[in-house]
């Protein structure tokens, strides 16, 4: 079984994906970590995120385990990742990795921006997880404050809005809900409620 989980930044996709994978006995892949890993490779080498040749080379040998979670989750890495993610050749290289991952038994839950539309268009169930930008900014800010007590809510919100706009407007594999995706708005939900709702949607969709 393959479950696709797409949606904008900080909508709760990551936690939901891990819990769904545990519940259904599937493997899970945070595809954002692949784009972040390419970005982190370029940052570590002092390269520009616009350096397409360097980004493609990093994408062809991607391994998110090379970086600590704190490096991958840093706001600068997310920003560079969304610039790199607009490059078709980078996406093509990462597509190979993602499809190979999804194809291995017993199946997987993948979260990202284009899983239901491009990576796994034949996924058994597709979710598009959203929340208001205010709710998403607050969640991400609370997370970031643990590492950086000076983090400002307005900056976090502006960063999310910039990234969402770039992800939704790029020509190749823009972020959007697949026509057959089930929408899950988590604005008013805690993670336990969102998980229960997602399981209800998936179980109903599988009959
Ligand atoms: O999900 P996360 O915030 O970690 O993703 C970082 C960036 O990677 C996103 O802003 C987006 O530009 C890119 N991305 C993508 N397609 C995916 C997953 C992530 O373009 N499937």
Tab-separated table of C-alpha atoms and ligand atoms in Angstrom:
chain	number	residue	atom	x	y	z
A	1	UNK	CA	0.000	0.000	0.000
A	2	UNK	CA	1.179	3.524	-0.779
A	3	UNK	CA	-0.203	6.564	1.037
A	4	UNK	CA	0.606	10.030	-0.322
A	5	UNK	CA	0.565	12.948	2.115
A	6	UNK	CA	0.970	16.401	0.549
A	7	UNK	CA	0.464	19.931	1.785
A	8	UNK	CA	2.137	23.224	2.654
A	9	UNK	CA	4.954	23.756	5.156
A	10	UNK	CA	4.251	23.062	8.847
A	11	UNK	CA	0.772	21.608	8.272
A	12	UNK	CA	1.638	18.575	10.439
A	13	UNK	CA	2.459	16.187	7.577
A	14	UNK	CA	5.664	14.825	9.121
A	15	UNK	CA	4.243	13.671	12.446
A	16	UNK	CA	1.117	12.371	10.748
A	17	UNK	CA	3.169	10.417	8.212
A	18	UNK	CA	5.308	8.738	10.889
A	19	UNK	CA	2.227	7.754	12.888
A	20	UNK	CA	0.392	6.437	9.837
A	21	UNK	CA	3.428	4.371	8.845
A	22	UNK	CA	3.536	2.817	12.327
A	23	UNK	CA	-0.207	2.161	12.314
A	24	UNK	CA	-0.280	0.431	8.921
A	25	UNK	CA	3.145	-1.260	9.172
A	26	UNK	CA	4.589	0.711	6.241
A	27	UNK	CA	7.942	2.437	5.688
A	28	UNK	CA	7.931	6.211	5.668
A	29	UNK	CA	9.791	8.918	3.778
A	30	UNK	CA	9.881	12.635	4.504
A	31	UNK	CA	10.662	13.759	0.949
A	32	UNK	CA	11.317	17.330	2.159
A	33	UNK	CA	14.413	15.943	3.879
A	34	UNK	CA	15.789	15.000	0.437
A	35	UNK	CA	15.466	18.569	-0.839
A	36	UNK	CA	16.816	19.854	2.491
A	37	UNK	CA	19.730	17.443	2.245
A	38	UNK	CA	20.645	18.729	-1.224
A	39	UNK	CA	20.445	22.277	0.173
A	40	UNK	CA	22.604	21.354	3.186
A	41	UNK	CA	25.223	19.792	0.878
A	42	UNK	CA	25.438	23.035	-1.117
A	43	UNK	CA	25.534	25.191	2.016
A	44	UNK	CA	28.333	23.036	3.491
A	45	UNK	CA	30.316	23.380	0.249
A	46	UNK	CA	29.766	27.157	0.145
A	47	UNK	CA	27.858	26.794	-3.175
A	48	UNK	CA	24.954	28.953	-4.270
A	49	UNK	CA	21.476	27.277	-4.224
A	50	UNK	CA	21.131	28.549	-7.819
A	51	UNK	CA	24.162	26.457	-8.884
A	52	UNK	CA	22.189	23.862	-10.859
A	53	UNK	CA	25.124	21.566	-11.705
A	54	UNK	CA	26.147	21.332	-8.023
A	55	UNK	CA	22.527	20.782	-6.947
A	56	UNK	CA	21.974	17.987	-9.497
A	57	UNK	CA	25.226	16.271	-8.455
A	58	UNK	CA	24.118	16.437	-4.797
A	59	UNK	CA	20.647	15.121	-5.703
A	60	UNK	CA	22.104	12.132	-7.576
A	61	UNK	CA	23.939	10.960	-4.444
A	62	UNK	CA	21.435	12.193	-1.862
A	63	UNK	CA	21.563	10.694	1.634
A	64	UNK	CA	19.625	12.616	4.317
A	65	UNK	CA	21.370	10.564	7.047
A	66	UNK	CA	24.533	12.587	6.388
A	67	UNK	CA	23.075	15.566	8.250
A	68	UNK	CA	21.834	16.129	11.782
A	69	UNK	CA	18.114	16.886	12.088
A	70	UNK	CA	18.987	20.355	13.442
A	71	UNK	CA	20.942	21.135	10.240
A	72	UNK	CA	18.159	19.855	7.988
A	73	UNK	CA	15.411	21.695	9.902
A	74	UNK	CA	17.227	25.077	10.082
A	75	UNK	CA	15.148	27.848	8.439
A	76	UNK	CA	18.027	28.712	6.042
A	77	UNK	CA	18.110	25.111	4.821
A	78	UNK	CA	14.345	25.115	4.166
A	79	UNK	CA	14.634	28.384	2.256
A	80	UNK	CA	17.501	27.072	0.080
A	81	UNK	CA	15.616	23.769	-0.390
A	82	UNK	CA	12.643	25.538	-1.923
A	83	UNK	CA	14.906	27.419	-4.379
A	84	UNK	CA	16.612	24.157	-5.377
A	85	UNK	CA	13.243	22.376	-5.605
A	86	UNK	CA	12.185	24.565	-8.537
A	87	UNK	CA	14.978	23.084	-10.687
A	88	UNK	CA	13.566	20.318	-12.968
A	89	UNK	CA	16.841	18.322	-13.144
A	90	UNK	CA	17.085	18.207	-9.343
A	91	UNK	CA	13.489	17.001	-9.142
A	92	UNK	CA	14.149	14.359	-11.808
A	93	UNK	CA	17.135	12.996	-9.835
A	94	UNK	CA	15.153	12.893	-6.578
A	95	UNK	CA	12.160	11.324	-8.337
A	96	UNK	CA	14.246	8.189	-8.973
A	97	UNK	CA	15.094	7.908	-5.270
A	98	UNK	CA	11.478	8.467	-4.167
A	99	UNK	CA	9.922	5.991	-6.610
A	100	UNK	CA	12.478	3.317	-5.723
A	101	UNK	CA	11.679	3.853	-2.042
A	102	UNK	CA	7.919	3.640	-2.616
A	103	UNK	CA	8.213	0.481	-4.727
A	104	UNK	CA	9.842	-1.642	-2.002
A	105	UNK	CA	7.441	-3.928	-0.094
A	106	UNK	CA	5.362	-3.609	1.982
A	107	UNK	CA	4.816	-0.063	0.677
A	108	UNK	CA	5.214	3.359	2.221
A	109	UNK	CA	3.769	6.604	3.423
A	110	UNK	CA	5.496	9.515	1.684
A	111	UNK	CA	5.001	13.157	2.546
A	112	UNK	CA	5.857	16.157	0.390
A	113	UNK	CA	4.339	18.534	-2.137
A	114	UNK	CA	3.943	16.431	-5.288
A	115	UNK	CA	3.573	12.847	-4.034
A	116	UNK	CA	-0.044	12.405	-5.150
A	117	UNK	CA	0.432	14.309	-8.412
A	118	UNK	CA	3.883	13.244	-9.667
A	119	UNK	CA	5.847	10.800	-7.481
A	120	UNK	CA	3.065	8.266	-6.819
A	121	UNK	CA	0.061	9.238	-8.973
A	122	UNK	CA	-1.318	5.702	-8.425
A	123	UNK	CA	-1.083	5.852	-4.614
A	124	UNK	CA	-3.819	3.854	-2.871
A	125	UNK	CA	-4.863	6.850	-0.771
A	126	UNK	CA	-3.928	10.534	-1.104
A	127	UNK	CA	-4.255	13.127	1.639
A	128	UNK	CA	-3.769	16.872	1.237
A	129	UNK	CA	-3.094	18.231	4.716
A	130	UNK	CA	-3.568	21.947	5.285
A	131	UNK	CA	-4.009	24.425	8.140
A	132	UNK	CA	-4.388	28.203	8.234
A	133	UNK	CA	-1.123	30.084	7.788
A	134	UNK	CA	-1.548	31.516	11.310
A	135	UNK	CA	-1.834	28.046	12.872
A	136	UNK	CA	1.089	26.709	10.853
A	137	UNK	CA	3.325	29.672	11.693
A	138	UNK	CA	2.567	29.321	15.395
A	139	UNK	CA	3.364	25.589	15.406
A	140	UNK	CA	6.653	26.091	13.563
A	141	UNK	CA	7.547	29.057	15.833
A	142	UNK	CA	6.963	26.993	19.004
A	143	UNK	CA	9.275	24.297	17.569
A	144	UNK	CA	11.989	26.764	16.533
A	145	UNK	CA	11.927	28.621	19.863
A	146	UNK	CA	13.355	25.559	21.605
A	147	UNK	CA	16.614	25.973	19.651
A	148	UNK	CA	16.400	29.747	19.140
A	149	UNK	CA	14.555	31.620	21.926
A	150	UNK	CA	14.818	34.853	19.889
A	151	UNK	CA	12.808	33.474	16.931
A	152	UNK	CA	10.024	35.897	15.960
A	153	UNK	CA	6.542	34.699	15.006
A	154	UNK	CA	6.213	37.300	12.204
A	155	UNK	CA	9.498	36.149	10.629
A	156	UNK	CA	8.418	32.515	10.763
A	157	UNK	CA	5.084	33.385	9.152
A	158	UNK	CA	6.726	35.473	6.401
A	159	UNK	CA	9.135	32.610	5.693
A	160	UNK	CA	6.276	30.075	5.401
A	161	UNK	CA	4.298	32.367	3.108
A	162	UNK	CA	7.316	32.947	0.860
A	163	UNK	CA	8.080	29.228	0.658
A	164	UNK	CA	4.437	28.223	0.007
A	165	UNK	CA	4.148	30.825	-2.771
A	166	UNK	CA	7.351	29.571	-4.422
A	167	UNK	CA	6.326	25.905	-4.051
A	168	UNK	CA	2.832	26.510	-5.470
A	169	UNK	CA	3.913	28.653	-8.418
A	170	UNK	CA	6.900	26.771	-9.854
A	171	UNK	CA	6.464	25.240	-13.319
A	172	UNK	CA	7.668	21.725	-12.462
A	173	UNK	CA	5.583	19.696	-9.992
A	174	UNK	CA	4.021	22.643	-8.156
A	175	UNK	CA	2.478	21.988	-4.760
A	176	UNK	CA	-1.186	21.178	-5.270
A	177	UNK	CA	-3.802	18.674	-4.207
A	178	UNK	CA	-4.312	15.764	-6.638
A	179	UNK	CA	-7.830	15.658	-8.052
A	180	UNK	CA	-8.482	12.475	-6.051
A	181	UNK	CA	-6.875	13.669	-2.786
A	182	UNK	CA	-8.838	13.845	0.475
A	183	UNK	CA	-8.508	17.235	2.153
A	184	UNK	CA	-7.637	17.311	5.855
A	185	UNK	CA	-7.634	20.766	7.475
A	186	UNK	CA	-5.824	20.494	10.823
A	187	UNK	CA	-6.246	24.143	11.900
A	188	UNK	CA	-8.487	23.206	14.827
A	189	UNK	CA	-6.989	19.750	15.463
A	190	UNK	CA	-4.272	18.462	17.747
A	191	UNK	CA	-2.088	15.675	16.352
A	192	UNK	CA	-4.140	12.872	17.932
A	193	UNK	CA	-7.333	14.181	16.322
A	194	UNK	CA	-5.612	14.672	12.962
A	195	UNK	CA	-4.273	11.102	13.146
A	196	UNK	CA	-7.726	9.646	13.929
A	197	UNK	CA	-9.280	11.654	11.065
A	198	UNK	CA	-6.583	10.478	8.663
A	199	UNK	CA	-7.061	6.821	9.660
A	200	UNK	CA	-10.842	7.199	9.171
A	201	UNK	CA	-10.293	8.643	5.675
A	202	UNK	CA	-7.787	5.933	4.717
A	203	UNK	CA	-9.894	3.060	6.051
A	204	UNK	CA	-13.005	4.396	4.284
A	205	UNK	CA	-11.073	4.871	1.024
A	206	UNK	CA	-9.757	1.288	1.154
A	207	UNK	CA	-13.281	-0.015	1.683
B	1	LIG	O1	8.542	19.588	3.737
B	1	LIG	P1	9.728	20.485	3.951
B	1	LIG	O2	9.380	21.810	4.529
B	1	LIG	O3	10.833	19.818	4.702
B	1	LIG	O4	10.298	20.738	2.471
B	1	LIG	C1	11.341	21.653	2.208
B	1	LIG	C2	11.185	22.163	0.782
B	1	LIG	O5	11.440	21.087	-0.114
B	1	LIG	C3	9.795	22.650	0.432
B	1	LIG	O6	9.594	24.011	0.731
B	1	LIG	C4	9.719	22.401	-1.069
B	1	LIG	O7	10.292	23.458	-1.788
B	1	LIG	C5	10.608	21.197	-1.274
B	1	LIG	N1	9.834	19.979	-1.483
B	1	LIG	C6	9.319	19.749	-2.744
B	1	LIG	N2	8.683	18.580	-3.028
B	1	LIG	C7	8.537	17.646	-2.086
B	1	LIG	C8	9.023	17.862	-0.763
B	1	LIG	C9	9.653	19.060	-0.493
B	1	LIG	O8	9.435	20.590	-3.637
B	1	LIG	N3	7.930	16.484	-2.408
